[in-house]
Coordinates of N, CA and C in Angstrom, one line a residue:
X1 N 1.1 -1.1 0.1 CA -0.1 0.2 0.1 C 1.1 1.3 0.1
X2 N 0.7 2.4 -1.1 CA 1.4 3.2 -1.1 C 0.9 4.7 -0.6
X3 N 1.8 5.7 -0.2 CA 1.3 6.8 0.6 C 0.1 7.3 0.4
X4 N -0.3 7.5 -1.2 CA -1.2 8.2 -1.9 C -2.4 7.3 -1.4
X5 N -2.4 6.1 -1.0 CA -3.9 5.4 -0.8 C -3.8 5.6 0.5
X6 N -3.0 5.7 1.5 CA -2.7 5.8 2.8 C -3.7 7.3 3.0
X7 N -3.1 8.2 2.4 CA -3.6 9.9 2.8 C -4.8 9.9 2.4
X8 N -5.5 9.0 1.2 CA -6.8 9.5 1.1 C -7.8 8.6 1.6
X9 N -7.3 7.2 2.6 CA -7.9 6.6 3.8 C -7.9 7.5 4.9
X10 N -7.2 8.4 4.9 CA -6.9 9.5 6.5 C -8.0 10.3 5.8
X11 N -7.6 10.8 4.8 CA -8.8 12.2 4.3 C -10.1 11.7 4.8
X12 N -10.3 10.7 3.9 CA -11.6 9.6 3.9 C -12.4 9.6 5.3
X13 N -11.5 9.1 6.4 CA -12.5 9.2 7.6 C -12.4 10.3 8.2
X14 N -11.6 11.4 8.0 CA -11.4 13.1 8.8 C -12.5 13.3 8.4
X15 N -13.2 13.4 7.0 CA -14.1 14.2 6.2 C -15.5 13.6 7.1
X16 N -15.3 12.2 6.9 CA -16.6 11.4 7.9 C -16.7 12.1 9.2
X17 N -15.6 12.0 10.1 CA -15.5 12.3 11.5 C -16.0 13.5 11.6
X18 N -15.4 14.4 10.8 CA -15.8 15.9 11.4 C -16.8 16.6 10.5
X19 N -17.2 15.9 9.5 CA -18.5 16.1 9.0 C -19.7 15.6 9.9
X20 N -19.3 14.3 10.6 CA -20.7 13.9 11.6 C -20.8 14.4 12.9
X21 N -19.2 15.3 13.6 CA -19.3 16.3 14.3 C -20.1 17.4 14.1
X22 N -19.9 18.0 13.4 CA -19.9 19.5 12.7 C -21.8 19.3 12.4
X23 N -22.4 18.4 12.5 CA -23.4 18.5 12.0 C -24.3 18.4 13.0
X24 N -23.7 17.3 14.3 CA -24.5 17.3 15.3 C -24.0 18.5 16.8
X25 N -23.0 18.9 16.3 CA -22.9 20.2 17.0 C -23.8 21.6 16.4
X26 N -24.7 21.8 15.0 CA -25.0 22.8 14.8 C -26.5 22.4 14.8
X27 N -27.1 20.9 15.4 CA -28.2 20.7 14.7 C -28.5 20.0 16.3
X28 N -27.8 19.4 17.2 CA -28.6 19.2 18.3 C -28.2 20.1 19.7
X29 N -29.0 19.8 20.7 CA -28.5 20.3 21.8 C -27.8 19.5 22.9
X30 N -27.2 19.6 23.7 CA -26.1 19.1 24.3 C -27.3 18.0 25.2
X31 N -27.0 16.9 25.3 CA -28.0 15.9 25.8 C -29.0 15.2 24.7
X32 N -29.4 15.6 23.7 CA -30.4 15.5 23.0 C -30.1 14.1 22.5
X33 N -31.4 13.5 22.5 CA -31.3 12.3 21.9 C -32.3 11.7 20.7
X34 N -31.6 10.9 19.8 CA -32.7 10.3 19.0 C -32.2 8.9 18.3
X35 N -33.5 8.4 18.9 CA -33.6 6.5 18.7 C -33.5 6.6 16.8
X36 N -32.5 5.5 16.7 CA -32.3 5.0 15.4 C -33.3 4.0 15.1
X37 N -32.8 3.1 15.9 CA -33.1 1.6 16.6 C -33.4 1.3 18.3
X38 N -33.9 0.4 18.7 CA -33.9 0.0 19.7 C -32.2 0.3 20.2
X39 N -31.6 -0.5 19.7 CA -30.6 -0.7 20.0 C -28.8 0.3 19.5
X40 N -29.4 1.1 19.1 CA -28.9 2.5 18.2 C -29.3 3.9 18.4
X41 N -28.8 4.6 19.4 CA -29.5 6.0 19.5 C -28.0 7.4 19.1
X42 N -28.6 8.3 18.7 CA -27.6 9.5 18.0 C -28.1 10.1 19.6
X43 N -26.7 10.1 20.5 CA -26.6 10.8 21.9 C -25.5 11.9 22.1
X44 N -26.0 13.6 21.7 CA -24.5 14.4 21.8 C -24.0 14.8 23.5
X45 N -22.9 13.7 23.3 CA -22.1 14.7 24.5 C -21.1 15.3 24.0
X46 N -20.3 16.0 25.1 CA -18.7 16.2 24.7 C -18.1 15.7 26.2
X47 N -17.4 15.4 25.2 CA -15.7 14.8 26.3 C -14.9 15.5 26.6
X48 N -15.0 16.3 28.1 CA -13.8 17.0 28.0 C -12.5 16.7 28.5
X49 N -12.2 14.9 28.6 CA -11.2 14.3 29.3 C -10.8 13.2 28.1
X50 N -9.9 12.0 28.7 CA -9.9 11.3 27.8 C -10.8 10.1 27.4
X51 N -10.5 9.0 26.9 CA -11.1 7.8 27.0 C -12.1 7.9 28.2
X52 N -13.3 7.2 27.9 CA -14.6 7.3 29.2 C -14.7 8.6 30.2
X53 N -14.1 9.5 29.1 CA -14.4 10.9 30.2 C -13.5 11.2 30.7
X54 N -12.2 9.8 31.4 CA -11.7 10.4 32.4 C -10.8 12.0 32.2
X55 N -10.3 12.4 33.5 CA -9.4 13.5 33.5 C -8.1 13.3 34.3
X56 N -7.5 14.0 33.8 CA -6.2 14.1 34.6 C -6.1 14.3 36.1
X57 N -7.1 15.6 36.2 CA -7.6 16.4 37.3 C -8.0 15.3 38.2
X58 N -8.6 13.8 37.8 CA -9.2 13.4 39.0 C -8.2 12.3 39.6
X59 N -7.2 12.4 38.9 CA -5.8 11.8 39.8 C -4.9 12.3 39.8
X60 N -4.4 13.9 39.5 CA -3.6 14.8 40.0 C -4.1 16.3 40.5
X61 N -3.3 16.6 41.8 CA -3.9 17.8 42.4 C -3.7 19.2 41.3
X62 N -4.3 18.9 40.5 CA -4.3 20.0 39.4 C -6.0 20.6 38.8
X63 N -6.1 21.9 38.3 CA -7.2 21.8 38.0 C -7.7 21.2 36.6
X64 N -9.1 21.5 36.4 CA -9.3 21.0 34.8 C -9.0 21.6 33.9
X65 N -8.6 23.1 33.7 CA -8.0 23.7 33.0 C -6.5 23.3 32.6
X66 N -5.8 23.1 33.8 CA -4.6 22.2 33.2 C -4.4 21.2 33.1
X67 N -5.2 20.6 33.3 CA -5.1 18.8 33.0 C -5.8 19.2 31.6
X68 N -6.8 19.7 31.4 CA -7.2 19.7 29.7 C -6.2 19.6 29.1
X69 N -5.2 21.0 29.0 CA -3.7 21.7 28.4 C -3.0 20.6 28.5
X70 N -2.7 19.9 29.4 CA -1.4 19.1 29.4 C -2.1 17.6 28.7
X71 N -3.3 17.4 28.9 CA -4.0 16.3 27.7 C -3.9 16.7 26.2
X72 N -4.4 17.9 26.1 CA -4.0 18.4 24.1 C -3.0 18.2 24.0
X73 N -1.9 18.8 24.5 CA -0.7 18.5 24.3 C 0.1 17.4 23.8
X74 N -0.2 16.5 24.9 CA 0.2 14.7 24.9 C -0.5 14.2 24.0
X75 N -1.8 14.7 23.0 CA -2.1 14.1 22.3 C -1.5 14.6 21.0
X76 N -0.9 15.8 21.2 CA -0.3 16.6 19.6 C 0.7 15.9 19.5
X77 N 1.6 15.4 20.7 CA 2.7 14.6 20.8 C 2.5 12.7 20.2
X78 N 1.9 12.6 20.3 CA 1.2 11.6 20.5 C 0.9 11.2 18.9
X79 N 0.2 12.6 18.3 CA -0.3 12.5 16.4 C 1.4 12.3 16.0
X80 N 2.4 13.2 16.5 CA 3.7 13.4 15.8 C 4.5 11.9 15.8
X81 N 4.1 11.3 16.8 CA 4.6 9.5 16.8 C 4.2 8.8 16.4
X82 N 2.7 9.0 16.0 CA 1.7 7.9 15.5 C 2.4 8.5 13.9
X83 N 2.3 9.6 13.2 CA 2.8 10.3 12.1 C 3.6 9.5 11.6
X84 N 5.1 9.4 12.4 CA 6.1 8.8 12.2 C 6.1 7.4 12.0
X85 N 5.4 6.9 13.0 CA 5.2 5.4 12.7 C 4.5 5.2 11.0
X86 N 3.4 5.5 10.7 CA 3.3 5.4 9.3 C 3.9 6.0 8.2
X87 N 5.0 6.8 8.6 CA 5.9 6.8 7.9 C 7.0 6.4 7.4
X88 N 7.6 5.6 8.2 CA 8.1 4.5 8.6 C 7.8 3.1 7.8
X89 N 6.6 3.0 8.4 CA 5.8 1.7 7.7 C 5.7 1.7 6.3
X90 N 5.5 3.0 5.8 CA 5.3 2.8 4.5 C 6.3 3.1 3.8
X91 N 7.3 3.8 4.1 CA 9.0 3.9 3.7 C 9.4 2.2 3.8
X92 N 9.2 1.3 4.5 CA 9.5 -0.1 4.6 C 9.0 -0.6 3.8
X93 N 8.5 -0.4 3.0 CA 7.0 -0.9 2.4 C 6.5 -2.5 3.5
X94 N 5.8 -2.0 4.7 CA 5.7 -3.3 5.2 C 4.1 -3.9 5.1
X95 N 3.6 -4.6 5.2 CA 2.3 -5.2 4.8 C 1.3 -4.1 4.5
X96 N 0.5 -4.4 4.1 CA -1.0 -3.8 3.6 C -1.8 -3.8 4.8
X97 N -1.7 -4.8 5.8 CA -2.8 -4.8 7.3 C -1.8 -3.7 7.9
X98 N -0.7 -3.8 8.4 CA 0.0 -3.1 9.0 C 0.0 -1.3 8.7
X99 N -0.1 -0.9 7.3 CA -0.1 0.4 6.7 C -1.4 0.7 6.8
X100 N -2.5 -0.3 6.9 CA -4.0 0.2 7.2 C -4.5 0.5 8.3
X101 N -3.6 -0.4 9.2 CA -4.3 -0.2 10.8 C -3.6 1.2 10.8
X102 N -2.4 1.1 10.8 CA -1.6 2.5 11.2 C -2.4 3.6 10.6
X103 N -2.7 3.8 9.9 CA -4.0 5.0 8.9 C -4.7 4.9 10.0
X104 N -5.4 4.0 10.2 CA -7.0 4.2 10.9 C -6.3 4.8 12.1
X105 N -5.5 4.3 12.8 CA -5.0 5.0 14.2 C -4.6 6.2 14.2
X106 N -3.9 6.6 13.1 CA -3.5 8.4 12.6 C -4.5 8.9 12.4
X107 N -5.8 8.6 11.4 CA -6.8 9.2 11.3 C -7.3 9.5 12.4
X108 N -7.9 8.3 13.2 CA -8.7 8.4 14.3 C -8.3 9.8 15.5
X109 N -6.9 9.6 15.7 CA -6.2 10.4 16.6 C -6.2 11.7 16.4
X110 N -6.0 11.8 15.0 CA -5.7 13.3 14.2 C -7.8 13.9 14.4
X111 N -8.4 13.2 14.0 CA -9.9 13.6 14.3 C -10.1 14.3 15.8
X112 N -9.8 13.7 16.4 CA -10.4 13.8 17.9 C -9.0 14.9 18.2
X113 N -8.1 15.3 18.0 CA -7.0 16.4 18.5 C -7.6 17.7 17.7
X114 N -8.3 17.6 16.5 CA -8.7 18.6 15.8 C -10.1 19.0 17.2
X115 N -10.9 18.2 17.6 CA -11.9 18.9 18.1 C -11.1 19.8 19.5
X116 N -9.9 19.0 20.4 CA -9.5 19.6 21.6 C -9.1 20.7 21.1
X117 N -8.3 20.7 20.0 CA -7.7 22.2 19.5 C -8.2 23.1 19.3
X118 N -9.4 23.0 18.6 CA -10.0 23.9 17.8 C -11.5 24.4 18.0
X119 N -11.8 23.4 18.6 CA -13.5 23.6 18.5 C -13.6 24.5 19.6
X120 N -12.8 24.9 20.9 CA -13.5 25.5 21.8 C -13.6 27.1 21.1
X121 N -12.7 27.3 20.0 CA -12.7 28.8 19.7 C -13.6 29.2 18.1
X122 N -14.0 27.6 17.5 CA -14.9 28.1 16.3 C -16.3 27.8 16.7
X123 N -16.7 27.5 17.8 CA -18.3 26.5 18.4 C -18.8 27.5 19.6
X124 N -20.1 28.1 20.1 CA -20.4 28.4 21.0 C -20.8 27.5 21.8
X125 N -21.3 27.7 23.5 CA -21.9 26.6 23.8 C -22.9 25.9 23.6
X126 N -23.3 24.9 24.1 CA -24.6 23.9 23.2 C -25.1 23.4 24.7
X127 N -25.0 24.2 25.7 CA -26.0 24.0 26.8 C -27.2 24.8 26.1
X128 N -28.7 24.0 26.3 CA -30.1 24.5 25.9 C -29.7 25.4 24.6
X129 N -29.1 25.0 24.0 CA -29.1 25.6 22.7 C -28.4 25.0 21.5
X130 N -28.7 25.1 20.3 CA -28.0 24.7 19.0 C -26.7 25.6 18.9
X131 N -25.4 24.9 19.2 CA -24.1 25.9 18.8 C -23.6 26.1 17.2
X132 N -23.7 27.3 16.9 CA -23.2 27.8 15.9 C -21.8 27.6 15.4
X133 N -21.4 27.7 13.9 CA -20.2 27.3 13.8 C -19.4 28.8 13.5
X134 N -18.3 28.8 13.6 CA -17.4 30.3 14.0 C -18.4 31.2 14.7
X135 N -19.0 30.8 15.7 CA -19.5 31.8 16.8 C -18.5 33.0 17.1
X136 N -19.4 34.1 16.9 CA -18.9 35.3 17.9 C -18.6 35.2 19.1
X137 N -18.9 34.4 19.8 CA -18.8 34.2 21.1 C -18.7 32.5 21.7
X138 N -17.3 32.3 21.3 CA -17.0 30.6 20.9 C -16.5 30.4 22.8
X139 N -16.8 29.3 22.7 CA -16.9 28.7 24.3 C -15.8 28.3 25.2
X140 N -14.8 28.1 24.6 CA -13.2 28.1 25.2 C -12.5 29.2 24.4
X141 N -11.1 28.6 24.2 CA -9.9 29.0 23.8 C -9.1 27.9 23.3
X142 N -8.1 28.2 22.3 CA -7.4 27.2 21.5 C -7.0 26.3 22.6
X143 N -6.7 24.9 22.2 CA -6.4 23.8 22.8 C -7.1 23.4 24.1
X144 N -8.5 24.3 24.3 CA -9.5 23.8 25.4 C -10.8 23.5 24.5
X145 N -10.6 22.7 23.3 CA -12.2 22.3 23.0 C -12.4 21.0 23.4
X146 N -13.5 20.7 23.1 CA -14.1 19.4 24.0 C -14.5 18.6 22.8
X147 N -13.9 17.3 22.6 CA -14.5 16.2 21.8 C -15.7 15.9 21.7
X148 N -16.3 15.4 20.8 CA -18.0 15.7 20.5 C -18.2 14.1 20.1
X149 N -19.1 13.4 20.8 CA -19.1 12.2 20.8 C -21.0 12.2 20.5
X150 N -21.2 11.1 19.9 CA -23.1 10.8 19.4 C -23.1 9.5 19.3
X151 N -22.0 8.1 18.8 CA -22.8 7.2 19.0 C -22.9 6.3 20.1
X152 N -24.2 5.6 19.8 CA -24.6 5.5 21.6 C -25.3 3.9 21.0
X153 N -24.9 2.8 21.8 CA -25.4 1.3 21.5 C -25.7 0.8 22.8
X154 N -27.1 0.9 23.2 CA -27.0 0.2 24.4 C -28.1 -0.9 24.1
X155 N -27.4 -2.0 23.6 CA -28.0 -3.3 23.3 C -28.5 -4.2 24.1
X156 N -28.3 -4.0 25.5 CA -28.3 -4.6 26.4 C -28.9 -3.7 27.5
X157 N -30.1 -3.6 28.2 CA -30.8 -2.6 29.7 C -31.2 -3.7 30.1
X158 N -30.8 -4.3 31.1 CA -31.3 -4.6 32.1 C -30.9 -5.0 33.6
X159 N -31.3 -5.7 34.7 CA -31.0 -5.5 36.0 C -30.4 -7.1 36.7
X160 N -29.6 -6.3 37.3 CA -28.6 -7.8 37.5 C -29.8 -8.2 38.7
X161 N -30.1 -10.1 38.5 CA -31.0 -10.7 39.4 C -30.6 -9.7 41.2
X162 N -31.3 -10.2 42.2 CA -30.8 -10.1 43.3 C -30.1 -11.3 43.9
X163 N -29.8 -12.1 43.6 CA -28.8 -13.0 43.9 C -27.3 -13.1 43.6
X164 N -27.3 -12.1 42.9 CA -25.5 -12.3 41.8 C -25.0 -11.4 43.1
X165 N -23.8 -11.7 43.7 CA -22.9 -11.0 44.7 C -23.1 -9.6 44.1
X166 N -23.0 -8.8 44.8 CA -22.1 -7.6 44.8 C -22.9 -6.6 43.7
X167 N -23.5 -7.6 42.6 CA -24.1 -6.7 41.6 C -25.6 -6.5 42.0
X168 N -26.2 -7.1 42.4 CA -27.5 -8.0 42.7 C -28.3 -6.5 42.4
X169 N -29.5 -6.5 41.9 CA -30.6 -5.7 41.8 C -30.0 -4.1 41.1
X170 N -28.6 -3.8 40.6 CA -28.4 -2.8 40.0 C -28.4 -3.2 38.2
X171 N -28.6 -1.8 37.7 CA -28.8 -1.9 36.2 C -27.4 -2.4 35.6
X172 N -27.7 -3.0 34.6 CA -26.6 -3.2 33.4 C -26.9 -3.0 32.1
X173 N -26.4 -2.3 31.6 CA -26.3 -2.0 30.2 C -24.8 -1.9 29.2
X174 N -25.1 -2.5 28.3 CA -24.3 -2.8 27.5 C -24.6 -2.6 26.0
X175 N -24.0 -1.6 25.0 CA -22.8 -1.1 25.4 C -22.8 0.3 25.9
X176 N -22.7 0.8 27.2 CA -22.8 2.0 27.6 C -22.2 3.7 27.0
X177 N -20.5 3.1 26.7 CA -19.8 4.3 26.2 C -20.6 5.0 25.1
X178 N -20.4 6.2 24.9 CA -20.8 7.2 24.1 C -19.3 7.6 23.2
X179 N -19.6 7.1 21.6 CA -18.6 7.5 21.0 C -18.1 8.1 19.4
X180 N -17.7 8.4 19.1 CA -17.5 9.0 17.4 C -16.7 8.3 16.6
X181 N -16.6 9.0 15.4 CA -16.1 8.2 14.0 C -14.3 7.6 14.1
X182 N -14.0 9.2 15.3 CA -12.3 8.8 15.4 C -12.2 7.7 16.0
X183 N -12.8 7.5 17.4 CA -12.8 6.5 18.3 C -13.3 5.2 17.7
X184 N -14.0 4.9 16.5 CA -14.0 3.8 15.8 C -12.7 3.1 15.1
X185 N -12.1 4.3 14.4 CA -11.1 4.0 13.7 C -9.9 3.8 14.6
X186 N -9.8 4.6 15.5 CA -8.4 4.1 16.6 C -9.3 2.6 16.6
X187 N -10.1 2.0 17.1 CA -10.3 0.9 18.1 C -10.3 -0.3 17.1
X188 N -10.4 -0.1 15.8 CA -10.3 -0.9 14.5 C -9.0 -1.1 13.9
X189 N -8.0 0.0 14.0 CA -7.0 0.1 13.7 C -6.0 -0.9 14.9
X190 N -6.7 -0.6 16.2 CA -5.6 -1.6 17.3 C -6.4 -2.9 17.0
X191 N -7.8 -2.6 16.7 CA -8.2 -4.3 16.9 C -7.6 -5.3 15.5
X192 N -7.1 -4.4 14.4 CA -6.4 -4.9 13.1 C -5.2 -5.8 13.7
X193 N -4.2 -4.7 14.6 CA -2.9 -5.3 15.0 C -3.1 -6.6 16.3
X194 N -4.0 -6.6 16.9 CA -4.5 -7.8 17.8 C -4.9 -8.8 17.0
X195 N -5.8 -8.9 16.1 CA -6.3 -10.3 15.7 C -5.3 -10.3 14.6
X196 N -4.9 -9.6 13.6 CA -4.4 -9.9 12.3 C -2.4 -9.6 12.6
X197 N -2.2 -9.7 14.1 CA -0.7 -9.4 14.6 C 0.3 -10.4 13.7
X198 N 0.4 -11.3 13.3 CA 1.3 -12.2 12.6 C 1.0 -11.4 10.7
X199 N -0.2 -11.3 10.2 CA 0.0 -10.8 8.9 C 0.4 -9.1 8.9
X200 N 0.2 -8.5 9.8 CA 0.5 -7.1 10.0 C 1.9 -7.5 10.0
X201 N 3.0 -7.8 10.7 CA 4.4 -7.6 10.9 C 5.1 -9.1 10.0
X202 N 4.0 -9.7 9.0 CA 4.7 -10.9 8.8 C 6.1 -10.5 7.4
X203 N 6.2 -9.0 7.3 CA 7.3 -8.3 6.6 C 8.3 -8.5 7.1
X204 N 8.0 -7.9 8.2 CA 9.1 -7.4 9.2 C 9.9 -8.7 9.3
X205 N 8.8 -9.4 10.0 CA 9.3 -10.9 10.0 C 10.1 -11.5 9.5
X206 N 9.6 -11.9 8.3 CA 10.8 -12.0 7.3 C 12.2 -11.7 6.6
X207 N 11.9 -10.6 6.9 CA 12.9 -9.4 6.7 C 14.1 -10.0 7.8
X208 N 13.5 -9.9 9.1 CA 14.7 -10.3 10.1 C 15.5 -12.0 9.8
X209 N 14.3 -13.0 9.6 CA 14.7 -13.7 9.1 C 15.7 -14.1 8.5
X210 N 15.6 -13.2 7.4 CA 16.6 -13.2 5.9 C 18.0 -12.5 6.7
X211 N 17.9 -11.3 7.5 CA 18.7 -11.0 7.8 C 19.6 -11.6 9.1
X212 N 19.0 -12.4 9.7 CA 19.7 -13.4 10.7 C 20.0 -14.8 9.9
X213 N 19.6 -15.1 8.8 CA 20.5 -16.2 7.8 C 21.2 -16.0 7.3
X214 N 21.3 -14.9 6.8 CA 22.6 -14.3 6.0 C 23.5 -14.0 7.0
X215 N 23.5 -13.7 8.4 CA 24.5 -13.7 9.2 C 25.0 -14.6 9.4
X216 N 24.2 -15.8 9.7 CA 24.8 -17.3 10.0 C 25.5 -17.8 9.0
X217 N 25.2 -17.6 7.6 CA 25.9 -18.1 6.4 C 27.1 -17.1 6.5
X218 N 27.1 -16.0 7.3 CA 28.5 -15.3 6.5 C 29.8 -15.9 8.1
X219 N 28.7 -16.2 9.0 CA 29.8 -16.8 10.4 C 30.4 -18.4 9.9
X220 N 29.8 -19.0 9.4 CA 29.6 -19.7 9.0 C 30.9 -20.0 7.8
X221 N 31.0 -18.8 6.7 CA 32.1 -18.9 5.7 C 33.0 -18.7 6.4
X222 N 33.3 -17.5 7.5 CA 34.4 -17.3 8.0 C 35.1 -18.1 8.7
X223 N 34.2 -18.9 9.5 CA 34.5 -20.4 10.4 C 35.5 -21.2 9.5
X224 N 35.1 -21.8 8.1 CA 35.3 -22.5 7.1 C 37.0 -21.9 7.0
X225 N 37.2 -20.5 6.5 CA 38.4 -19.9 5.9 C 39.2 -20.7 7.0
X226 N 38.7 -19.6 8.7 CA 40.0 -20.0 9.6 C 40.4 -21.4 9.4

C-alpha cells in the first residue's frame, strides 16, 4: 500500500468524522437523543477528558483547565509519534495490513485532536441551545475544545438478579460508552493489529529472518576460512 492510498484513507475518515461532529454540534442541543433503532441512538455529549471521560484532574492535584491543556499537548505529541510510525512502515514497504491499521489509528487520533485544539474557538456553547459554527462568542480557547461524541449502542439494558453477589439489583447496560467515528477508527486499527498480528508484521518478520540467515551464513564462511 503506497502513501497516496494511505493519505486518501486518512482524508476519507477525517471528512466523515468532522462532518458528523459539525452536523451534531449545529443541529443538536447537548444531551439531545434520537432513536435510530432500539439498540442504536444518536446521543450528543461532549468529552472534556480522555477515553471514557477520564480527567487528569481526577488523579492529579491540578485544575481541570491545566489537566485539559496537558492532555491536549500529550495528544499532539502522540500524533507526531503515530505519524512518524506511519511514515516508517510505508517507507519500509511493510504489509498492507499494518499500513491500513496505522493509517486508521492516525486518522482517528487526528480527528479527535482537531476537536481538542479548535472546537473551543469556532463553536459557542451547546447548553440549552444549538451551537453555531464560527460563533462570535466561542465557548473556550485554543487547545481547550471538547471532543464531540454521538454514537450510542445500548444493546442490553437489564437489571442484575438479586442473588448475584455485589451487583444484585443494579442496572446493567451494554454497550454504555458514547463514542465517535474517530474513536471507531482507532479501535478498528488497534483491533486489526491484535487479531491479525502475524499478518501485519509478516514482512518485518521475514526480513529479520533473512538478516539472521545471512549473518549465520557469513559466520559459517568465516569459520571455514579459519
